[in-house]
Amino acid sequence: MRRLDARAADFEAGFAALLDARAPDETGVGAPVREILAAVRAEGDTALCRYTERFDRLALTPDALRVTPDEITQAYESTTPELLDALKLAAARIEAFHRAQLPSDLKYTDEAGLTLGMRWTALDSVGLYVPGGKAAYPSSVLMNALPAKVAGVARIAMCVPTPGGVLNPLVLAAARVAGVDEIYRVGGAQAVGALAYGTATIAGVDRIVGPGNAYVAEAKRQVFGHVGIDSIAGPSEVVVVADGSNDPYFTALDLLAQAEHDELAQAVLITDDAAFGDAVAAAVDDVLKTLPRAAIAGRSWADHGAVVIVSDWGQAASIVDRLAPEHLQVMTADPEGFAATVHHAGAIFMGRFCPEAVGDYVGGPNHVLPTSRTARFASGLSVFDFLKRTTTIAASEDALLRVGPAGVALARAEGLDAHALSLSARLDALGWNGG
Amino acid sequence: MRRLDARAADFEAGFAALLDARAPDETGVGAPVREILAAVRAEGDTALCRYTERFDRLALTPDALRVTPDEITQAYESTTPELLDALKLAAARIEAFHRAQLPSDLKYTDEAGLTLGMRWTALDSVGLYVPGGKAAYPSSVLMNALPAKVAGVARIAMCVPTPGGVLNPLVLAAARVAGVDEIYRVGGAQAVGALAYGTATIAGVDRIVGPGNAYVAEAKRQVFGHVGIDSIAGPSEVVVVADGSNDPYFTALDLLAQAEHDELAQAVLITDDAAFGDAVAAAVDDVLKTLPRAAIAGRSWADHGAVVIVSDWGQAASIVDRLAPEHLQVMTADPEGFAATVHHAGAIFMGRFCPEAVGDYVGGPNHVLPTSRTARFASGLSVFDFLKRTTTIAASEDALLRVGPAGVALARAEGLDAHALSLSARLDALGWNGG
């Protein structure tokens, strides 16, 4: 863990180290991913089964790729009532927030007489990639699937790797709660290839979303353009801005909740109270003695964690903007006021009783957020990921007479004569004398 | 040109050929682009100048990379008043439409007592790539720069290659009209590298937009994640849906306005009147005899053009959706009614006096649109490309008591103990007895 004092002369050097990319090593994945995608495109299910056997140690025939309704029902029915209720509460809250997020169409007639519009329509089909193994989280199934449902996507196909054939039953239960019943036990670049190009068993989709490992990220990059993709997810991070009135133990838990995700995760405390910073650091060390995922969380905290002391909240806000964190938790006397001064953050959690974990599960807003400083330009998953815009223009004869001549001038200047003629021929027919 | 009859038995075979990708050959650009990006990242301006000399036959020192204020002023003042007025009319209309497009923030307190929000903020900096040579269009400068301005982007850096040192003065005039004064005479993958990683002369940006050749597209793909990018633009297309009441000559011009862009462009007429289809095809041949860009337009029409005869407008709409065209022009008795039945199109132009060229210049909506069937999942350039969303959650103690227990249950089920503890420790402090 780094201790940085924003008032000190050597702050910039230490801060630069903190900003250093924590990107996983992706060198060398380009070529194997290209090979996998080409094989899936050419051979379809045969290649899918071959790679699933190789990478997931699971021998499958094409007819077993799809998870059966019985398997889903069995998983759903084996879920405890408490967990089912929790999944349903989370789903209802996520659905409500994303419904509030739905944008409105636009339509107006302007003073030139043109009627201009913009309308939103849902994608026909999307693919959800759900990581397997340690990161197969039912909450992520809800967070990925429900915005697509709310947007009105008719077909949602989910791919989840099942290393050794093991599939978290809660992932299936969450899929059932979210209304997703098309699920395939396939992962990695081969799953991305199947979703992008389609196979006999898995029909192609229009857009692929969801986080994955370096192979999945590279595969999404390579199929981009043929289908849409979401952001490439990197290791995640939290910045906690807290004054000395907070409970050091609570604050330590908030930092560790991020650190326990991944050794590359980053947890940063920014405070104006150096003694509080020390108390939180001591509490972190204390909790690490008993935390089940202490090996991961401890590594993350040691390598990428930091306590930054600032002279005031203005300085804190400017440091937050430079970190552009995925998660920002604000526990000061005026969290709303502080949040208003921040430009770059994926999601902001405000109040001493609003830890980031609220947003991971039951807050309502999406927990799939821009990581690794991409909040400078990217946004969390939303209904916008599953909608597209079509603009419309309607022009009457009079409207064309008003705006057409300028179009003719520009088209001629660009050397595009058919463009100019398509306007001027009509203007001429309307009695224009300008051309 | 293909003649297809949607009522005929062999329609699907002919239509499949029409759907065949018109993607430019990008094989083999991956490796050279990787090399260029690595060199720009390592050597900065030195590499920029080296590649500019190699690819654009232009020897430069770093201090000459940026276009000077004098050059911009000179270009602006050399523009005819007619063209300046046309640029200004176009700019005012583009600005007005994109201002209408600006989304609203969201904020509400729900029945559980959580205050949820979503706010939009502008990117700090964006890079605009403007193609050089034959495709250096001033209208595209307006279409790329003005949405960023309207969104509130503080810094806009434009890169445009100047092969042999030649720069279209209208491109500079359009930049002045759009309020862009940071312009660099550099193009290709090296420009994308400079915008993504920054050099001593060109500071890095957060997002890169604008179309380019295969090298530019591949470079954008490779820097994606480090910065944001827009869609990868492919060859463009128009579908004109017209009944027999239209003027065949006007309709032919509309098709050729697309065909004259690029030999890979695609122009398709869909009509319910076979005789009208023949008349339009004859008019196309006729116009091609005198059209200045007949070589390009003729090639496009011969290779990728089509006239499709349909039995009714319902059939036409389903064919449009399968083509998911960049541009859809509707000239029927009820264009609004027809447009409402279409799901996939970048932009729709309605009415017999609203050719697509209106939208290229003076309509107001953006002319940078999803090409090559990507309208299935992608949208035209807009203020949304220059904004990002931050979600917010504020919870009181009471609110945490209502939703927190479900979060604890889910966190425990996912094996994320610090997540669970960050909630349950607070709940315990509030007198919770559930954990």
PDB file of N, CA, C and O in Angstrom, chain A residues 28-37 51 189 215:
ATOM      1  N   GLY A  28       0.486 -11.460 -27.042  1.00  0.00           N
ATOM      2  CA  GLY A  28       0.490 -12.818 -27.550  1.00  0.00           C
ATOM      3  C   GLY A  28      -0.871 -13.462 -27.662  1.00  0.00           C
ATOM      4  O   GLY A  28      -0.979 -14.582 -28.151  1.00  0.00           O
ATOM      5  N   VAL A  29      -1.947 -12.796 -27.219  1.00  0.00           N
ATOM      6  CA  VAL A  29      -3.251 -13.443 -27.362  1.00  0.00           C
ATOM      7  C   VAL A  29      -3.858 -13.179 -28.736  1.00  0.00           C
ATOM      8  O   VAL A  29      -4.777 -13.866 -29.159  1.00  0.00           O
ATOM      9  N   GLY A  30      -3.356 -12.177 -29.455  1.00  0.00           N
ATOM     10  CA  GLY A  30      -3.930 -11.819 -30.766  1.00  0.00           C
ATOM     11  C   GLY A  30      -3.971 -12.989 -31.732  1.00  0.00           C
ATOM     12  O   GLY A  30      -5.023 -13.299 -32.308  1.00  0.00           O
ATOM     13  N   ALA A  31      -2.837 -13.661 -31.898  1.00  0.00           N
ATOM     14  CA  ALA A  31      -2.758 -14.735 -32.893  1.00  0.00           C
ATOM     15  C   ALA A  31      -3.631 -15.938 -32.531  1.00  0.00           C
ATOM     16  O   ALA A  31      -4.423 -16.396 -33.355  1.00  0.00           O
ATOM     17  N   PRO A  32      -3.530 -16.470 -31.290  1.00  0.00           N
ATOM     18  CA  PRO A  32      -4.407 -17.616 -30.980  1.00  0.00           C
ATOM     19  C   PRO A  32      -5.888 -17.272 -31.080  1.00  0.00           C
ATOM     20  O   PRO A  32      -6.693 -18.103 -31.524  1.00  0.00           O
ATOM     21  N   VAL A  33      -6.254 -16.053 -30.691  1.00  0.00           N
ATOM     22  CA  VAL A  33      -7.663 -15.668 -30.787  1.00  0.00           C
ATOM     23  C   VAL A  33      -8.103 -15.621 -32.250  1.00  0.00           C
ATOM     24  O   VAL A  33      -9.191 -16.091 -32.604  1.00  0.00           O
ATOM     25  N   ARG A  34      -7.227 -15.099 -33.119  1.00  0.00           N
ATOM     26  CA  ARG A  34      -7.555 -15.058 -34.548  1.00  0.00           C
ATOM     27  C   ARG A  34      -7.814 -16.474 -35.071  1.00  0.00           C
ATOM     28  O   ARG A  34      -8.737 -16.712 -35.843  1.00  0.00           O
ATOM     29  N   GLU A  35      -6.978 -17.392 -34.619  1.00  0.00           N
ATOM     30  CA  GLU A  35      -7.104 -18.780 -35.069  1.00  0.00           C
ATOM     31  C   GLU A  35      -8.424 -19.396 -34.583  1.00  0.00           C
ATOM     32  O   GLU A  35      -9.130 -20.066 -35.338  1.00  0.00           O
ATOM     33  N   ILE A  36      -8.762 -19.132 -33.321  1.00  0.00           N
ATOM     34  CA  ILE A  36     -10.004 -19.684 -32.757  1.00  0.00           C
ATOM     35  C   ILE A  36     -11.222 -19.120 -33.494  1.00  0.00           C
ATOM     36  O   ILE A  36     -12.134 -19.843 -33.890  1.00  0.00           O
ATOM     37  N   LEU A  37     -11.204 -17.789 -33.712  1.00  0.00           N
ATOM     38  CA  LEU A  37     -12.352 -17.167 -34.385  1.00  0.00           C
ATOM     39  C   LEU A  37     -12.512 -17.712 -35.807  1.00  0.00           C
ATOM     40  O   LEU A  37     -13.626 -17.987 -36.254  1.00  0.00           O
ATOM     41  N   TYR A  51     -12.762 -26.784 -28.883  1.00  0.00           N
ATOM     42  CA  TYR A  51     -12.127 -25.830 -27.957  1.00  0.00           C
ATOM     43  C   TYR A  51     -12.679 -25.979 -26.539  1.00  0.00           C
ATOM     44  O   TYR A  51     -11.969 -25.751 -25.564  1.00  0.00           O
ATOM     45  N   ALA A 189     -12.791 -17.201 -26.312  1.00  0.00           N
ATOM     46  CA  ALA A 189     -12.880 -16.609 -27.651  1.00  0.00           C
ATOM     47  C   ALA A 189     -13.837 -17.396 -28.520  1.00  0.00           C
ATOM     48  O   ALA A 189     -14.497 -16.820 -29.402  1.00  0.00           O
ATOM     49  N   TYR A 215      -8.516 -13.374 -23.384  1.00  0.00           N
ATOM     50  CA  TYR A 215      -8.921 -13.983 -24.655  1.00  0.00           C
ATOM     51  C   TYR A 215     -10.286 -13.466 -25.104  1.00  0.00           C
ATOM     52  O   TYR A 215     -10.503 -13.175 -26.275  1.00  0.00           O
TER      53      TYR A 215
END
